[in-house]
Amino acid sequence: MSALLTGTPLAGRVAVVSGASSGIGAATATRLAELGAKVAVLARRKDNLDALAESINRNGGTAIAVPVDVTDREAVQAAAQQVADQLGTADLVFNNAGVQLISPITDLRQDDWQRQIDLNVTGVMNVIGAFVPQLTAAAEAGKPADLITTSSIAATRILEKFSVYSGTKAYISHLTRLLRVELGRKNIRVATIEPGMVDTELPDHVTDPDASKLMADLIDQIDVLQSADIAETVAFMAAVPRHVNLTEITILPTAQAI
């Protein structure tokens, strides 16, 4: 995607990006910094985070690396305090950490099920719990405040072997609608982005050989989305006027049929 936004429309914003060690998270952190936001990048892989923060800072942005496992509630609370201490009150949270482990339910890969629930649901909730107070404070101070979470088209499509993953993403999409009832009246924008096929490392985590091949073939056969496409969309969602909330955006490759 060619850059749609120009200048520094996010100047003065403090952004937090979870799942920032690669793919969509890394691209979004980079783009938010280019547009003027100070960015805290969160993930488990410290080396990746350090390299990302260094790259952002070297190119004139402001970023800090905050290594954290989002499934650890106390660690995420400590990370939120670190962000506030080093960058200021967070007013843009891109709640992006997640994992996709596709397999037939009859394979009974319960460790995979639990890992997806832990990261895609519990991890998302831990980030919400840690940063809603800061988003509330930002909104009360008259600033834009954004909570944007990564869901998937799998939240609404009926896809074979995606049962547990799709269930976790359906949770996120519906949670977004519910949170808007409470947080919207506090002037916190709550939104979700539901991408189709994106060329990231996420398919590499798929343990079922048939599902892995299906996703690899799709990447080869059509012009799938790139991480930069999602990053630009998230940036646009955050850059619109404060009274505008783009609540749910589905973004697909033009040639993707399902």
GROMACS .gro file of C-alpha atoms in nm:
model
  258
    1MET     CA    1   0.000   0.000   0.000
    2SER     CA    2   0.129   0.344  -0.085
    3ALA     CA    3   0.126   0.581   0.211
    4LEU     CA    4  -0.206   0.763   0.232
    5LEU     CA    5  -0.130   0.986   0.529
    6THR     CA    6   0.131   1.261   0.512
    7GLY     CA    7   0.298   1.486   0.763
    8THR     CA    8   0.269   1.417   1.134
    9PRO     CA    9  -0.103   1.382   1.212
   10LEU     CA   10  -0.018   1.169   1.518
   11ALA     CA   11   0.223   1.418   1.673
   12GLY     CA   12   0.175   1.432   2.048
   13ARG     CA   13   0.024   1.084   2.064
   14VAL     CA   14   0.169   0.802   2.277
   15ALA     CA   15   0.112   0.467   2.108
   16VAL     CA   16   0.146   0.115   2.243
   17VAL     CA   17   0.176  -0.178   2.002
   18SER     CA   18   0.164  -0.535   2.132
   19GLY     CA   19   0.281  -0.824   1.918
   20ALA     CA   20   0.536  -0.581   1.779
   21SER     CA   21   0.830  -0.814   1.725
   22SER     CA   22   0.737  -0.890   1.363
   23GLY     CA   23   0.475  -0.859   1.091
   24ILE     CA   24   0.174  -0.635   1.140
   25GLY     CA   25   0.286  -0.513   1.482
   26ALA     CA   26   0.634  -0.409   1.369
   27ALA     CA   27   0.502  -0.241   1.055
   28THR     CA   28   0.235  -0.054   1.249
   29ALA     CA   29   0.477   0.067   1.515
   30THR     CA   30   0.706   0.197   1.242
   31ARG     CA   31   0.422   0.374   1.060
   32LEU     CA   32   0.279   0.534   1.375
   33ALA     CA   33   0.625   0.668   1.459
   34GLU     CA   34   0.666   0.804   1.105
   35LEU     CA   35   0.343   0.995   1.155
   36GLY     CA   36   0.465   1.156   1.475
   37ALA     CA   37   0.360   0.927   1.760
   38LYS     CA   38   0.596   0.818   2.035
   39VAL     CA   39   0.575   0.440   2.036
   40ALA     CA   40   0.622   0.164   2.293
   41VAL     CA   41   0.670  -0.176   2.131
   42LEU     CA   42   0.567  -0.483   2.332
   43ALA     CA   43   0.638  -0.852   2.268
   44ARG     CA   44   0.835  -1.143   2.408
   45ARG     CA   45   1.127  -1.139   2.164
   46LYS     CA   46   1.360  -0.880   2.313
   47ASP     CA   47   1.616  -0.887   2.031
   48ASN     CA   48   1.349  -0.813   1.771
   49LEU     CA   49   1.203  -0.534   1.981
   50ASP     CA   50   1.541  -0.374   2.043
   51ALA     CA   51   1.617  -0.379   1.670
   52LEU     CA   52   1.277  -0.228   1.589
   53ALA     CA   53   1.309   0.051   1.847
   54GLU     CA   54   1.662   0.124   1.730
   55SER     CA   55   1.543   0.148   1.370
   56ILE     CA   56   1.259   0.386   1.462
   57ASN     CA   57   1.488   0.607   1.669
   58ARG     CA   58   1.759   0.607   1.402
   59ASN     CA   59   1.506   0.732   1.149
   60GLY     CA   60   1.399   1.026   1.360
   61GLY     CA   61   1.115   0.871   1.558
   62THR     CA   62   1.078   0.796   1.927
   63ALA     CA   63   1.039   0.437   2.047
   64ILE     CA   64   1.107   0.223   2.350
   65ALA     CA   65   1.125  -0.156   2.363
   66VAL     CA   66   0.925  -0.320   2.642
   67PRO     CA   67   0.979  -0.698   2.645
   68VAL     CA   68   0.674  -0.862   2.799
   69ASP     CA   69   0.461  -1.175   2.776
   70VAL     CA   70   0.107  -1.042   2.745
   71THR     CA   71  -0.033  -1.358   2.904
   72ASP     CA   72   0.133  -1.247   3.232
   73ARG     CA   73  -0.108  -0.996   3.385
   74GLU     CA   74   0.134  -0.851   3.638
   75ALA     CA   75   0.404  -0.812   3.373
   76VAL     CA   76   0.164  -0.623   3.146
   77GLN     CA   77   0.067  -0.394   3.435
   78ALA     CA   78   0.436  -0.323   3.493
   79ALA     CA   79   0.482  -0.257   3.121
   80ALA     CA   80   0.198  -0.005   3.128
   81GLN     CA   81   0.364   0.179   3.413
   82GLN     CA   82   0.694   0.181   3.224
   83VAL     CA   83   0.523   0.336   2.921
   84ALA     CA   84   0.367   0.607   3.136
   85ASP     CA   85   0.697   0.680   3.311
   86GLN     CA   86   0.908   0.695   2.993
   87LEU     CA   87   0.672   0.830   2.726
   88GLY     CA   88   0.367   0.965   2.905
   89THR     CA   89   0.005   0.856   2.918
   90ALA     CA   90  -0.080   0.611   2.639
   91ASP     CA   91  -0.364   0.733   2.418
   92LEU     CA   92  -0.336   0.486   2.129
   93VAL     CA   93  -0.326   0.113   2.203
   94PHE     CA   94  -0.296  -0.134   1.917
   95ASN     CA   95  -0.380  -0.463   2.086
   96ASN     CA   96  -0.228  -0.691   1.826
   97ALA     CA   97  -0.059  -0.994   1.985
   98GLY     CA   98  -0.200  -1.325   1.866
   99VAL     CA   99  -0.128  -1.672   1.733
  100GLN     CA  100  -0.295  -1.892   1.473
  101LEU     CA  101  -0.275  -2.271   1.516
  102ILE     CA  102  -0.507  -2.445   1.271
  103SER     CA  103  -0.599  -2.813   1.292
  104PRO     CA  104  -0.904  -3.042   1.281
  105ILE     CA  105  -1.084  -3.046   1.613
  106THR     CA  106  -1.066  -3.427   1.607
  107ASP     CA  107  -0.686  -3.409   1.630
  108LEU     CA  108  -0.741  -3.296   1.989
  109ARG     CA  109  -0.441  -3.063   1.991
  110GLN     CA  110  -0.545  -2.921   2.323
  111ASP     CA  111  -0.212  -2.754   2.390
  112ASP     CA  112  -0.264  -2.556   2.069
  113TRP     CA  113  -0.619  -2.471   2.175
  114GLN     CA  114  -0.500  -2.342   2.509
  115ARG     CA  115  -0.215  -2.142   2.359
  116GLN     CA  116  -0.457  -1.960   2.131
  117ILE     CA  117  -0.699  -1.890   2.416
  118ASP     CA  118  -0.416  -1.771   2.640
  119LEU     CA  119  -0.271  -1.528   2.385
  120ASN     CA  120  -0.569  -1.428   2.171
  121VAL     CA  121  -0.816  -1.386   2.457
  122THR     CA  122  -0.635  -1.363   2.792
  123GLY     CA  123  -0.345  -1.164   2.647
  124VAL     CA  124  -0.584  -0.920   2.482
  125MET     CA  125  -0.776  -0.875   2.807
  126ASN     CA  126  -0.454  -0.818   3.003
  127VAL     CA  127  -0.358  -0.534   2.770
  128ILE     CA  128  -0.704  -0.385   2.799
  129GLY     CA  129  -0.692  -0.406   3.177
  130ALA     CA  130  -0.351  -0.243   3.192
  131PHE     CA  131  -0.413   0.045   2.952
  132VAL     CA  132  -0.781   0.142   2.986
  133PRO     CA  133  -0.695   0.369   3.283
  134GLN     CA  134  -0.444   0.557   3.067
  135LEU     CA  135  -0.686   0.579   2.774
  136THR     CA  136  -0.950   0.713   3.012
  137ALA     CA  137  -0.712   0.976   3.146
  138ALA     CA  138  -0.617   1.081   2.792
  139ALA     CA  139  -0.981   1.116   2.691
  140GLU     CA  140  -1.063   1.314   3.005
  141ALA     CA  141  -0.777   1.549   2.913
  142GLY     CA  142  -0.944   1.612   2.576
  143LYS     CA  143  -0.707   1.403   2.366
  144PRO     CA  144  -0.804   1.137   2.114
  145ALA     CA  145  -0.799   0.792   2.275
  146ASP     CA  146  -0.794   0.473   2.070
  147LEU     CA  147  -0.819   0.106   2.157
  148ILE     CA  148  -0.775  -0.092   1.834
  149THR     CA  149  -0.758  -0.471   1.841
  150THR     CA  150  -0.658  -0.715   1.568
  151SER     CA  151  -0.930  -0.964   1.488
  152SER     CA  152  -0.963  -1.158   1.160
  153ILE     CA  153  -1.212  -1.242   0.889
  154ALA     CA  154  -1.210  -1.581   1.061
  155ALA     CA  155  -1.431  -1.417   1.325
  156THR     CA  156  -1.727  -1.433   1.087
  157ARG     CA  157  -1.631  -1.680   0.811
  158ILE     CA  158  -1.699  -2.051   0.855
  159LEU     CA  159  -1.359  -2.203   0.778
  160GLU     CA  160  -1.279  -2.571   0.823
  161LYS     CA  161  -1.012  -2.647   1.085
  162PHE     CA  162  -1.021  -2.289   1.216
  163SER     CA  163  -1.261  -2.363   1.502
  164VAL     CA  164  -1.061  -2.252   1.804
  165TYR     CA  165  -0.880  -1.969   1.628
  166SER     CA  166  -1.206  -1.841   1.480
  167GLY     CA  167  -1.368  -1.862   1.823
  168THR     CA  168  -1.098  -1.644   1.976
  169LYS     CA  169  -1.131  -1.386   1.699
  170ALA     CA  170  -1.511  -1.386   1.721
  171TYR     CA  171  -1.463  -1.306   2.089
  172ILE     CA  172  -1.248  -1.005   1.997
  173SER     CA  173  -1.486  -0.871   1.735
  174HIS     CA  174  -1.788  -0.895   1.964
  175LEU     CA  175  -1.593  -0.765   2.261
  176THR     CA  176  -1.521  -0.452   2.057
  177ARG     CA  177  -1.893  -0.390   2.010
  178LEU     CA  178  -1.959  -0.439   2.380
  179LEU     CA  179  -1.672  -0.219   2.497
  180ARG     CA  180  -1.796   0.067   2.283
  181VAL     CA  181  -2.112   0.077   2.496
  182GLU     CA  182  -1.902   0.154   2.803
  183LEU     CA  183  -1.599   0.334   2.664
  184GLY     CA  184  -1.756   0.526   2.378
  185ARG     CA  185  -1.946   0.747   2.620
  186LYS     CA  186  -1.609   0.823   2.782
  187ASN     CA  187  -1.479   0.941   2.442
  188ILE     CA  188  -1.254   0.638   2.399
  189ARG     CA  189  -1.276   0.504   2.045
  190VAL     CA  190  -1.293   0.125   2.037
  191ALA     CA  191  -1.233  -0.052   1.709
  192THR     CA  192  -1.125  -0.376   1.551
  193ILE     CA  193  -0.959  -0.456   1.222
  194GLU     CA  194  -1.043  -0.787   1.053
  195PRO     CA  195  -0.779  -0.873   0.792
  196GLY     CA  196  -0.793  -1.148   0.535
  197MET     CA  197  -0.477  -1.321   0.419
  198VAL     CA  198  -0.165  -1.126   0.515
  199ASP     CA  199   0.188  -1.228   0.424
  200THR     CA  200   0.332  -1.254   0.776
  201GLU     CA  201   0.497  -1.529   0.979
  202LEU     CA  202   0.161  -1.623   1.135
  203PRO     CA  203   0.099  -1.913   0.892
  204ASP     CA  204   0.440  -2.053   0.988
  205HIS     CA  205   0.295  -2.143   1.328
  206VAL     CA  206   0.023  -2.364   1.178
  207THR     CA  207   0.088  -2.723   1.283
  208ASP     CA  208  -0.156  -2.905   1.053
  209PRO     CA  209   0.025  -2.983   0.723
  210ASP     CA  210  -0.287  -2.954   0.505
  211ALA     CA  211  -0.388  -2.619   0.654
  212SER     CA  212  -0.032  -2.494   0.626
  213LYS     CA  213  -0.020  -2.590   0.257
  214LEU     CA  214  -0.358  -2.426   0.191
  215MET     CA  215  -0.236  -2.096   0.335
  216ALA     CA  216   0.101  -2.115   0.159
  217ASP     CA  217  -0.075  -2.185  -0.172
  218LEU     CA  218  -0.302  -1.885  -0.120
  219ILE     CA  219   0.000  -1.661  -0.068
  220ASP     CA  220   0.152  -1.794  -0.390
  221GLN     CA  221  -0.165  -1.771  -0.597
  222ILE     CA  222  -0.296  -1.421  -0.522
  223ASP     CA  223  -0.164  -1.079  -0.433
  224VAL     CA  224  -0.221  -1.103  -0.058
  225LEU     CA  225  -0.208  -0.818   0.190
  226GLN     CA  226   0.121  -0.697   0.330
  227SER     CA  227   0.184  -0.585   0.688
  228ALA     CA  228   0.220  -0.228   0.561
  229ASP     CA  229  -0.140  -0.239   0.433
  230ILE     CA  230  -0.268  -0.311   0.782
  231ALA     CA  231  -0.034  -0.054   0.935
  232GLU     CA  232  -0.165   0.221   0.707
  233THR     CA  233  -0.523   0.126   0.791
  234VAL     CA  234  -0.460   0.138   1.166
  235ALA     CA  235  -0.285   0.473   1.129
  236PHE     CA  236  -0.581   0.612   0.937
  237MET     CA  237  -0.824   0.490   1.203
  238ALA     CA  238  -0.623   0.676   1.465
  239ALA     CA  239  -0.581   0.993   1.258
  240VAL     CA  240  -0.945   1.072   1.186
  241PRO     CA  241  -1.110   1.349   1.392
  242ARG     CA  242  -1.170   1.267   1.758
  243HIS     CA  243  -1.548   1.245   1.718
  244VAL     CA  244  -1.518   0.980   1.443
  245ASN     CA  245  -1.489   0.611   1.536
  246LEU     CA  246  -1.423   0.363   1.254
  247THR     CA  247  -1.546   0.072   1.461
  248GLU     CA  248  -1.494  -0.234   1.240
  249ILE     CA  249  -1.285  -0.250   0.926
  250THR     CA  250  -1.259  -0.568   0.719
  251ILE     CA  251  -0.964  -0.559   0.482
  252LEU     CA  252  -0.918  -0.830   0.219
  253PRO     CA  253  -0.690  -0.894  -0.075
  254THR     CA  254  -0.893  -0.806  -0.382
  255ALA     CA  255  -0.860  -1.161  -0.517
  256GLN     CA  256  -0.942  -1.344  -0.194
  257ALA     CA  257  -1.276  -1.518  -0.235
  258ILE     CA  258  -1.333  -1.638   0.123
   0.00000   0.00000   0.00000
